[in-house]
PDB file of C-alpha atoms in Angstrom:
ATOM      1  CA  UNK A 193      30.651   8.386  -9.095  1.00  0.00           C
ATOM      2  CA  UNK A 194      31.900   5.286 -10.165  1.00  0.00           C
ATOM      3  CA  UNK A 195      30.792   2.930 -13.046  1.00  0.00           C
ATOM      4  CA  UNK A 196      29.666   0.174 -10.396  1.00  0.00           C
ATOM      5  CA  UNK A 197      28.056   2.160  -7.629  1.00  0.00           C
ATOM      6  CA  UNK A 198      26.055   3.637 -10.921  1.00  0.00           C
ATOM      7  CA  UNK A 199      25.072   0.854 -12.033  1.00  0.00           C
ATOM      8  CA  UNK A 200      23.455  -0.543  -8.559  1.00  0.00           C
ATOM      9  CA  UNK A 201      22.002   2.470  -8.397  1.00  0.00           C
ATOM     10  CA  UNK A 202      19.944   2.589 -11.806  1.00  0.00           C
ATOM     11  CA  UNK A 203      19.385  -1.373 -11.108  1.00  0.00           C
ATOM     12  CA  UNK A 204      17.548  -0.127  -8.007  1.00  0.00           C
ATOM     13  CA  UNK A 205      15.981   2.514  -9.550  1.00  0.00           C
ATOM     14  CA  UNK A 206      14.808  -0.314 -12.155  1.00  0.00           C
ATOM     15  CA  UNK A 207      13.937  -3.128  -9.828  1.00  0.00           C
ATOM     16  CA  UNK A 208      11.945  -0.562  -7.597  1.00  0.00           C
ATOM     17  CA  UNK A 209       9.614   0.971 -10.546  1.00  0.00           C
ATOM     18  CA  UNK A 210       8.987  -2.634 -12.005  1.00  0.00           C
ATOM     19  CA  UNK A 211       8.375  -3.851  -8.988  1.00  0.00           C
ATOM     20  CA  UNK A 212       5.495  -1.042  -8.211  1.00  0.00           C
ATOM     21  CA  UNK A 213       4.005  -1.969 -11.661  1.00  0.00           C
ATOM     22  CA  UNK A 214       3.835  -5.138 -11.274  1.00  0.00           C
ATOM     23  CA  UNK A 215       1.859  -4.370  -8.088  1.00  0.00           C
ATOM     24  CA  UNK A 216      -0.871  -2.347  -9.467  1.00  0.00           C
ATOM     25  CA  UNK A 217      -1.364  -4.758 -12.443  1.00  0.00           C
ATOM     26  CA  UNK A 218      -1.586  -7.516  -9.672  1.00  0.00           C
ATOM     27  CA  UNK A 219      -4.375  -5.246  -8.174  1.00  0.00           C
ATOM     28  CA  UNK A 220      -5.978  -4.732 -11.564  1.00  0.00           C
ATOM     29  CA  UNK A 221      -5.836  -8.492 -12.987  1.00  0.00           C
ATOM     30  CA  UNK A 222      -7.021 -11.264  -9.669  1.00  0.00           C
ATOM     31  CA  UNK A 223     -10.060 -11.741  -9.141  1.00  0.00           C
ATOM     32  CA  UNK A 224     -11.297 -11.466  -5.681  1.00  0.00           C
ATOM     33  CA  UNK A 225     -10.194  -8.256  -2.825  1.00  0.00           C
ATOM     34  CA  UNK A 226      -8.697 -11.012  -1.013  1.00  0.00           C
ATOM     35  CA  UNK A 227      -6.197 -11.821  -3.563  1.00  0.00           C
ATOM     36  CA  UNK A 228      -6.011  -8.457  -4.670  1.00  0.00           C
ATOM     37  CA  UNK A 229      -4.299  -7.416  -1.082  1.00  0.00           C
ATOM     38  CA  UNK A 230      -1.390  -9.515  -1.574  1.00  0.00           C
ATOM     39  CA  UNK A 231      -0.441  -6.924  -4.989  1.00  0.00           C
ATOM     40  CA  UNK A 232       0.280  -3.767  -3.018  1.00  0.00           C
ATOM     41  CA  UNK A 233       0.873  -4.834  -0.148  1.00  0.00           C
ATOM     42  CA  UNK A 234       4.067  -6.625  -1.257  1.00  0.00           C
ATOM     43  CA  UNK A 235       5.053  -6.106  -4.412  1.00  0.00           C
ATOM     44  CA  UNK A 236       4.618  -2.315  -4.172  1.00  0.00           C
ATOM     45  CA  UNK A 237       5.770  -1.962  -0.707  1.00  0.00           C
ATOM     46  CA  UNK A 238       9.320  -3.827  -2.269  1.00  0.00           C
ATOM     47  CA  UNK A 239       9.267  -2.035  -5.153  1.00  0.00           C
ATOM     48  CA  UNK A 240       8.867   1.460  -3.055  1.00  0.00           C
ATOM     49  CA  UNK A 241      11.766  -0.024  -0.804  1.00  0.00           C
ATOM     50  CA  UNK A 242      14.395  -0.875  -3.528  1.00  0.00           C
ATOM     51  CA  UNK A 243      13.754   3.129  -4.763  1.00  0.00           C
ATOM     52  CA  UNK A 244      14.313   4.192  -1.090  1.00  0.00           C
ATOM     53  CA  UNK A 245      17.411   2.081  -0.873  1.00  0.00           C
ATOM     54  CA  UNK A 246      18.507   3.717  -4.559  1.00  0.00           C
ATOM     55  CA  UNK A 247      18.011   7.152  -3.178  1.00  0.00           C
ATOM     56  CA  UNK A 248      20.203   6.744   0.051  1.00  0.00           C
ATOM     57  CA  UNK A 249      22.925   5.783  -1.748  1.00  0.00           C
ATOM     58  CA  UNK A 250      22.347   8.096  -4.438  1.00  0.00           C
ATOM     59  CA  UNK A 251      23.081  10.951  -2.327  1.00  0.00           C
ATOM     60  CA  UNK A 252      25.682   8.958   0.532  1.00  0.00           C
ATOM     61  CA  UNK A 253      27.385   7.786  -2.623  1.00  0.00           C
ATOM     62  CA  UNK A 254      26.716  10.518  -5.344  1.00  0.00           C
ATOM     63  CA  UNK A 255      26.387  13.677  -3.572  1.00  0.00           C
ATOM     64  CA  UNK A 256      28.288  12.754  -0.404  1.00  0.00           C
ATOM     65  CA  UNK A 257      25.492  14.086   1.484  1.00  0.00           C
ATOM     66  CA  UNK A 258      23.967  11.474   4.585  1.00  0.00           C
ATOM     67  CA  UNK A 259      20.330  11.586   4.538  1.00  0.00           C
ATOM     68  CA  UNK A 260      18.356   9.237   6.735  1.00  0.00           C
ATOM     69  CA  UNK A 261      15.099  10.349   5.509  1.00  0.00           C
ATOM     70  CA  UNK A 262      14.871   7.563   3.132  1.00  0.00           C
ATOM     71  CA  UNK A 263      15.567   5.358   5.908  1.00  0.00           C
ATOM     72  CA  UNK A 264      12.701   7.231   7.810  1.00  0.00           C
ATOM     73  CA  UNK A 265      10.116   6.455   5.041  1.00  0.00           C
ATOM     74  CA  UNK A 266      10.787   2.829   4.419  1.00  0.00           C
ATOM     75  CA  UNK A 267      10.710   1.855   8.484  1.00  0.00           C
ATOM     76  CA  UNK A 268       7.139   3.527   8.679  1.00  0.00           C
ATOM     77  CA  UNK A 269       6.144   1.830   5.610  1.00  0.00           C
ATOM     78  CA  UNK A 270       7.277  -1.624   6.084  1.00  0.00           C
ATOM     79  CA  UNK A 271       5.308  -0.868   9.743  1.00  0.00           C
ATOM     80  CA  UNK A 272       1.876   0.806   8.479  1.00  0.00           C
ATOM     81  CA  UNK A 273       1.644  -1.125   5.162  1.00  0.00           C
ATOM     82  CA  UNK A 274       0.626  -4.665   7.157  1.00  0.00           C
ATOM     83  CA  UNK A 275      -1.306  -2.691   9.510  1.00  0.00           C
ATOM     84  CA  UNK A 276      -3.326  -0.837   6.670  1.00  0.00           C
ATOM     85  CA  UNK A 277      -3.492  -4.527   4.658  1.00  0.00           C
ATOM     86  CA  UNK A 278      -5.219  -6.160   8.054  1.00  0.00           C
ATOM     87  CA  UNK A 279      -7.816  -3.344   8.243  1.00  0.00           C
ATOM     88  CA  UNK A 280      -8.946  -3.714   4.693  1.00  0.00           C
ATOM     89  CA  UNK A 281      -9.313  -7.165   4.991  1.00  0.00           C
ATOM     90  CA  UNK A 282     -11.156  -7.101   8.405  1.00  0.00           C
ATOM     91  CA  UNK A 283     -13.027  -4.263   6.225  1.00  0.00           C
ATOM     92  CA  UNK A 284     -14.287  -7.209   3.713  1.00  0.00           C
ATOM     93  CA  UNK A 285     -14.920  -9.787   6.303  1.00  0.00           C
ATOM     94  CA  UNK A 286     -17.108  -7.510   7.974  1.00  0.00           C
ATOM     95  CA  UNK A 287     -18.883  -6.077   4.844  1.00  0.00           C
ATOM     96  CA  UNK A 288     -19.165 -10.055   3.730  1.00  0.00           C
ATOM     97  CA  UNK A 289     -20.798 -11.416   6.914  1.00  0.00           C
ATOM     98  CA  UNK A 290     -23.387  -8.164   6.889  1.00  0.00           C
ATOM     99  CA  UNK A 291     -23.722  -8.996   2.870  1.00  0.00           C
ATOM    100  CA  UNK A 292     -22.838  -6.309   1.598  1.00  0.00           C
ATOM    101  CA  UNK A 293     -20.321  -7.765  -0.314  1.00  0.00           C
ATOM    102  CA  UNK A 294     -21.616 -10.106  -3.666  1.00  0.00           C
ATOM    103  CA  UNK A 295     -18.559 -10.574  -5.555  1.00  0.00           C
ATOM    104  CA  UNK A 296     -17.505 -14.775  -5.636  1.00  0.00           C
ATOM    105  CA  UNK A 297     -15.563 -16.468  -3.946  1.00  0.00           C
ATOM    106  CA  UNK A 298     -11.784 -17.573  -4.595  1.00  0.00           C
ATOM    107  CA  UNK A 299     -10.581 -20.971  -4.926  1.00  0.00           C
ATOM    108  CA  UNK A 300      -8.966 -20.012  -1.316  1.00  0.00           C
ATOM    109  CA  UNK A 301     -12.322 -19.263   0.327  1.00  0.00           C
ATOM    110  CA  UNK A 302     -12.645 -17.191   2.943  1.00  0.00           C
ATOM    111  CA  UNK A 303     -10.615 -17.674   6.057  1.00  0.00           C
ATOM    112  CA  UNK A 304     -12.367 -20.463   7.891  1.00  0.00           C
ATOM    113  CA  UNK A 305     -13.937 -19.737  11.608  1.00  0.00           C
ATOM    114  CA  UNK A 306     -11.495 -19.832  14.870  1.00  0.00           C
ATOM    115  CA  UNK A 307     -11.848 -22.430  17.192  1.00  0.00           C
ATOM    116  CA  UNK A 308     -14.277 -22.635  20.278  1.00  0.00           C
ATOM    117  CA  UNK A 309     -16.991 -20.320  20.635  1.00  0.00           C
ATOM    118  CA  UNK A 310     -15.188 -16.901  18.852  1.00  0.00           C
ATOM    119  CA  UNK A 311     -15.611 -15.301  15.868  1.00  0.00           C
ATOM    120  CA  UNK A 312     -13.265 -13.142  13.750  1.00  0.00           C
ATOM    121  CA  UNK A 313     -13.657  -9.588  15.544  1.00  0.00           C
ATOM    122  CA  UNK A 314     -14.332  -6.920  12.651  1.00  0.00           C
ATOM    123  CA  UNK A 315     -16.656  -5.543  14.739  1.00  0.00           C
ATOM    124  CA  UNK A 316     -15.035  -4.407  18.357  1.00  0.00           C
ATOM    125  CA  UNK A 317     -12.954  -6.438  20.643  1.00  0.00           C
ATOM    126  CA  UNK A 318     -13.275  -9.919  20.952  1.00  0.00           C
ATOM    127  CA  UNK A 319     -15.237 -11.301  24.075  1.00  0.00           C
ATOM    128  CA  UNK A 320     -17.918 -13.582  24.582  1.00  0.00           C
ATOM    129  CA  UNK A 321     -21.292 -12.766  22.428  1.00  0.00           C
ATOM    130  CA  UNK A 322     -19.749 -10.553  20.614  1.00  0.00           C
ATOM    131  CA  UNK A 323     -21.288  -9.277  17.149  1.00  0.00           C
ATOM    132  CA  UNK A 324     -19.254 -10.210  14.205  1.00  0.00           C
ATOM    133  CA  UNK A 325     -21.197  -7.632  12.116  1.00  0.00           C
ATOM    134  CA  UNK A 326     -23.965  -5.108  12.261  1.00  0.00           C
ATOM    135  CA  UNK A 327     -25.891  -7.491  10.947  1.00  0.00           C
ATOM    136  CA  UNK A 328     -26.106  -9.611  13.792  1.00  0.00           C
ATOM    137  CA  UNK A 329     -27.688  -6.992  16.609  1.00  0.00           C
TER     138      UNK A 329
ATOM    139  CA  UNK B  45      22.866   5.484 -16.721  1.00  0.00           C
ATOM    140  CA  UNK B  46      20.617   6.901 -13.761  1.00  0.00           C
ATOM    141  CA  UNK B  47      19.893   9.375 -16.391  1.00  0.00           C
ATOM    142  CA  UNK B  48      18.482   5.962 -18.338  1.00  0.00           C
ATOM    143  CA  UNK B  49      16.892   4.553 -15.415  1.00  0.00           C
ATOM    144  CA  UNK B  50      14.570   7.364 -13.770  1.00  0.00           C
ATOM    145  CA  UNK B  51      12.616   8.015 -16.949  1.00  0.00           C
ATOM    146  CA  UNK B  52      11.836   4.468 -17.070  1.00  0.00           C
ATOM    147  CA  UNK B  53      10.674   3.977 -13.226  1.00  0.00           C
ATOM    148  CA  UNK B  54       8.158   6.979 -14.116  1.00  0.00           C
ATOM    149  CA  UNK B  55       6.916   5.722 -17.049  1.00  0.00           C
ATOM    150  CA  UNK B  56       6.152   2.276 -14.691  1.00  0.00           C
ATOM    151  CA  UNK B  57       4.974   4.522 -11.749  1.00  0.00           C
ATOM    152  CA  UNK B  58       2.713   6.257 -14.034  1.00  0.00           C
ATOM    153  CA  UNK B  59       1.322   3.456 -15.433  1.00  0.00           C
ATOM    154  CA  UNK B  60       0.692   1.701 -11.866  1.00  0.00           C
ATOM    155  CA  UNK B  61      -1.284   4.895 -11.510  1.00  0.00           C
ATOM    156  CA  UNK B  62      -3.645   4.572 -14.162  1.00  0.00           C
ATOM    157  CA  UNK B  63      -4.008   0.867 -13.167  1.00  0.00           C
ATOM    158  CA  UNK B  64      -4.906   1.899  -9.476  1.00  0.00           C
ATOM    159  CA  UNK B  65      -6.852   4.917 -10.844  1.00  0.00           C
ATOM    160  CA  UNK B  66      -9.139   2.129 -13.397  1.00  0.00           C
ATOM    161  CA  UNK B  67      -9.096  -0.388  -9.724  1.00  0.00           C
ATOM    162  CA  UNK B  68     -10.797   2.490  -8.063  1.00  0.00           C
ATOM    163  CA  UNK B  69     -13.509   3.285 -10.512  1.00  0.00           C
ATOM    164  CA  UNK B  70     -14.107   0.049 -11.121  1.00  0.00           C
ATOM    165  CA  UNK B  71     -14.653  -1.366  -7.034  1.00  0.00           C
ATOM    166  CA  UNK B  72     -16.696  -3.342  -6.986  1.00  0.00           C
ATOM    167  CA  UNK B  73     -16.812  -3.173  -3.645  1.00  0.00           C
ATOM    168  CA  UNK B  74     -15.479  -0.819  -1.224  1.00  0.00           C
ATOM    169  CA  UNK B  75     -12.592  -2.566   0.339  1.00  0.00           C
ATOM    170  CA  UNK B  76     -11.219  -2.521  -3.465  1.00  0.00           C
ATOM    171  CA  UNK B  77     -11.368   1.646  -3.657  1.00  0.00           C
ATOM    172  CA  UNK B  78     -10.151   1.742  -0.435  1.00  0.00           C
ATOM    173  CA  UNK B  79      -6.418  -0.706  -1.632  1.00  0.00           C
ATOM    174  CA  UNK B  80      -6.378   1.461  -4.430  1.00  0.00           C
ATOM    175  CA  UNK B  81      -6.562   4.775  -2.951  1.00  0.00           C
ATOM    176  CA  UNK B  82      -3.626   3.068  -0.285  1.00  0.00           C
ATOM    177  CA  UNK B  83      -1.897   2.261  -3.549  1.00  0.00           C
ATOM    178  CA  UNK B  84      -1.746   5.356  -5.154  1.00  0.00           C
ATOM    179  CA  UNK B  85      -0.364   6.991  -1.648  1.00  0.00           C
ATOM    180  CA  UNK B  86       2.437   4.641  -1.748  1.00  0.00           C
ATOM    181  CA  UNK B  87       2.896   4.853  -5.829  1.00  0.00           C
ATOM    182  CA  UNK B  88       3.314   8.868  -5.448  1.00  0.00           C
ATOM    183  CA  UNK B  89       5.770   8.607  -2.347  1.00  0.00           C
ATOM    184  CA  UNK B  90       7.750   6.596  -4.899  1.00  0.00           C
ATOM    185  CA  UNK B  91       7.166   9.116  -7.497  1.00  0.00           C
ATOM    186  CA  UNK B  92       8.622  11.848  -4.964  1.00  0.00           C
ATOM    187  CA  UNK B  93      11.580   9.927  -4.350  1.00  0.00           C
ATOM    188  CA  UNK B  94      11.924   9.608  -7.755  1.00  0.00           C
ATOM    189  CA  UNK B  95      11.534  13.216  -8.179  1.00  0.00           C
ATOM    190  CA  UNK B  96      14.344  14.025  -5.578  1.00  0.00           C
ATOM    191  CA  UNK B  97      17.024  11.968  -7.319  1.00  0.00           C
ATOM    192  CA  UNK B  98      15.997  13.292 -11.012  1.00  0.00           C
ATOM    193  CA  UNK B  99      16.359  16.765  -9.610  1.00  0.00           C
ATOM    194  CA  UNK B 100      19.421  15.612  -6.590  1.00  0.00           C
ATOM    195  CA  UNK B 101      17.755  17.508  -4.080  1.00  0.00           C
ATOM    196  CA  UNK B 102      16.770  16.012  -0.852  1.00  0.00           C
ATOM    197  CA  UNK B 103      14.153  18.500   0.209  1.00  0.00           C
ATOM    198  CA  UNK B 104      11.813  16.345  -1.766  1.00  0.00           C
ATOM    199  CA  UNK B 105      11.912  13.177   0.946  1.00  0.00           C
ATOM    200  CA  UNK B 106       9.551  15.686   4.070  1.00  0.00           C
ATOM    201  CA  UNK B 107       6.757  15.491   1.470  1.00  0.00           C
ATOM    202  CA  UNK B 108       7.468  12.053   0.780  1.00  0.00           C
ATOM    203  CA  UNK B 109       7.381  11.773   4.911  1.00  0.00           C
ATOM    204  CA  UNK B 110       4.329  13.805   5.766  1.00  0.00           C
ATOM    205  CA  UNK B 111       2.411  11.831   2.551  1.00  0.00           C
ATOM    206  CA  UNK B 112       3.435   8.201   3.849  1.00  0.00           C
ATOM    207  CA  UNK B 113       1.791   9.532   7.268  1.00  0.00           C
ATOM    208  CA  UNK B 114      -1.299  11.133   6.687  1.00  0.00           C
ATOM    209  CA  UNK B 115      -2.166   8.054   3.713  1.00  0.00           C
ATOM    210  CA  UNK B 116      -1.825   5.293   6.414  1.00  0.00           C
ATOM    211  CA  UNK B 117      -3.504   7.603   8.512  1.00  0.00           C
ATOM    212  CA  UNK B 118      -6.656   8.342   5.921  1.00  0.00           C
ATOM    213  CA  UNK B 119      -6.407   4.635   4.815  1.00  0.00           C
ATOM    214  CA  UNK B 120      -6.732   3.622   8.604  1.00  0.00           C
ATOM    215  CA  UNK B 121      -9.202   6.131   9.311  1.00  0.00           C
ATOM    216  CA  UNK B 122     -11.772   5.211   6.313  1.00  0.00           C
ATOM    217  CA  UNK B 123     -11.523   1.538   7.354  1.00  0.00           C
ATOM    218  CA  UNK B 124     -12.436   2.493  11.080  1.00  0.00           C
ATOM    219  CA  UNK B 125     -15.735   4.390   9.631  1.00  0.00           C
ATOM    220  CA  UNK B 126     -16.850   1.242   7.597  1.00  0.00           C
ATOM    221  CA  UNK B 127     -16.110  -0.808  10.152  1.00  0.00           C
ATOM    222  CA  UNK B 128     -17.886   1.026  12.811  1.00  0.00           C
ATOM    223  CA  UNK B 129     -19.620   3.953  11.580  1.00  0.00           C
ATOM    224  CA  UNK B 130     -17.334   6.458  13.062  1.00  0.00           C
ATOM    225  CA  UNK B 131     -13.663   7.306  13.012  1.00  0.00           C
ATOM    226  CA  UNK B 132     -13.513   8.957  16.863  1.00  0.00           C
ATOM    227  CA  UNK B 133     -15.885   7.225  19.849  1.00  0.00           C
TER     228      UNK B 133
END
C-alpha cells in the first residue's frame, strides 16, 4: 500500500471518529431537543460516512478485495437517519402541545403554525379537524 | 499510520459513547433518550467498521448491516408508540 493511499486512509479514519465526537458532545452541550437533533443527525451521520468511505478503500486499495457492504451501510443511513430525525422531532411537538414536555424554549422557538386552517400532524394524517395531540380529544 | 489512526477513532467513539450514555440518563424528556439511544446505534456501527479494518476482515460489515436496520427500525418503532400509543394498528 502506498504512502499516499495510507495516508487518505488514516485521514478518513481521523476525520470520521472526530467527526462522531463532536456529534455526541453537540448532543450533550445545547440546550433544547430541538437543537440537540441537528448533533447526530449530521455530524455523526458524516463522521460514520467518512469511516465507511475509509473502509472501502481500505480493503479495494489495501487488501484488493471489492466489498460494497460499506457502500450498503452508508446509502441506508444517509436514507433512515432524516427519517428517524423527523420522527423524534414530530415526537417533541406532539409531547409539547399535550405538555408533557417543560423544558424552555430556544432562541429559535418552536416551528411556527402552517398556513390556513392545518396544524402540524404528529398525531395521524393531516385532514380537516384533525387532533394535533391527545390532548385535544 | 492506520495503525496510528484506528486507536485514536476508538478512543473518540468511546468517548461519544459515554456522552450519549450521560444524554440518556440525563433526558429530560423522552425525545432526548430516544436521539441518544439512535446515537449510540450509529456510534457502534462505526465502532464495527472500525473493528473490521483493525482486524482486515470484512465479515465484520453484516453486523454492521443488520445493526443499522433493526436501530432505525427500534428508533422508528418507539417514536410510533409515543406518538400514538401503539407500534402496529
Amino acid at each position: 500500500m502506498g504512502f499516499i493511499i495510507e495516508l487518505l486512509i488514516a485521514a478518513l479514519i481521523v476525520i470520521g471518529g472526530a467527526f462522531a465526537l463532536i456529534g455526541s458532545w453537540g448532543l450533550v452541550r445545547l440546550p433544547t431537543l430541538m437543537e440537540r437533533l441537528h448533533g447526530p443527525t449530521k455530524a455523526t451521520t458524516l463522521g460514520l460516512g467518512g469511516l465507511l468511505v475509509a473502509s472501502v478503500l481500505f480493503f479495494q486499495l489495501g487488501e484488493g478485495v471489492w466489498s460494497a457492504h460499506e457502500l450498503l451501510i452508508t446509502l441506508f443511513l444517509f436514507i433512515t437517519a432524516p427519517i428517524s430525525a423527523n420522527m423524534i422531532a414530530k415526537v417533541h411537538l406532539h409531547r409539547r402541545r399535550a405538555g408533557f414536555v417543560g423544558e424552555p424554549e430556544s432562541m429559535a422557538g418552536i416551528p411556527p403554525r402552517p398556513g390556513g386552517d392545518g396544524d402540524w400532524a404528529t398525531f395521524e394524517a393531516p385532514r380537516r379537524g384533525t387532533p394535533a395531540a391527545t390532548s385535544e380529544f | 499510520m492506520i495503525a496510528l489512526a484506528v486507536p485514536f477513532a476508538f478512543g473518540c467513539i468511546a468517548l461519544a459513547l459515554a456522552l450519549n450514555l450521560l444524554r440518556l440518563f440525563r433526558g429530560p424528556s423522552l425525545g432526548d433518550r430516544i436521539v441518544a439511544l439512535d446515537t449510540m446505534v450509529i456510534n457502534v456501527i462505526g465502532l464495527i467498521v472500525l473493528i473490521g479494518i483493525a482486524a482486515a476482515n470484512d465479515t465484520y460489515f453484516e453486523a454492521g448491516l443488520l445493526l443499522a436496520t433493526v436501530g432505525f427500525v427500534s428508533t422508528v418503532a418507539y417514536c410510533k408508540f409515543v406518538l400514538r400509543g401503539d407500534i402496529v394498528e
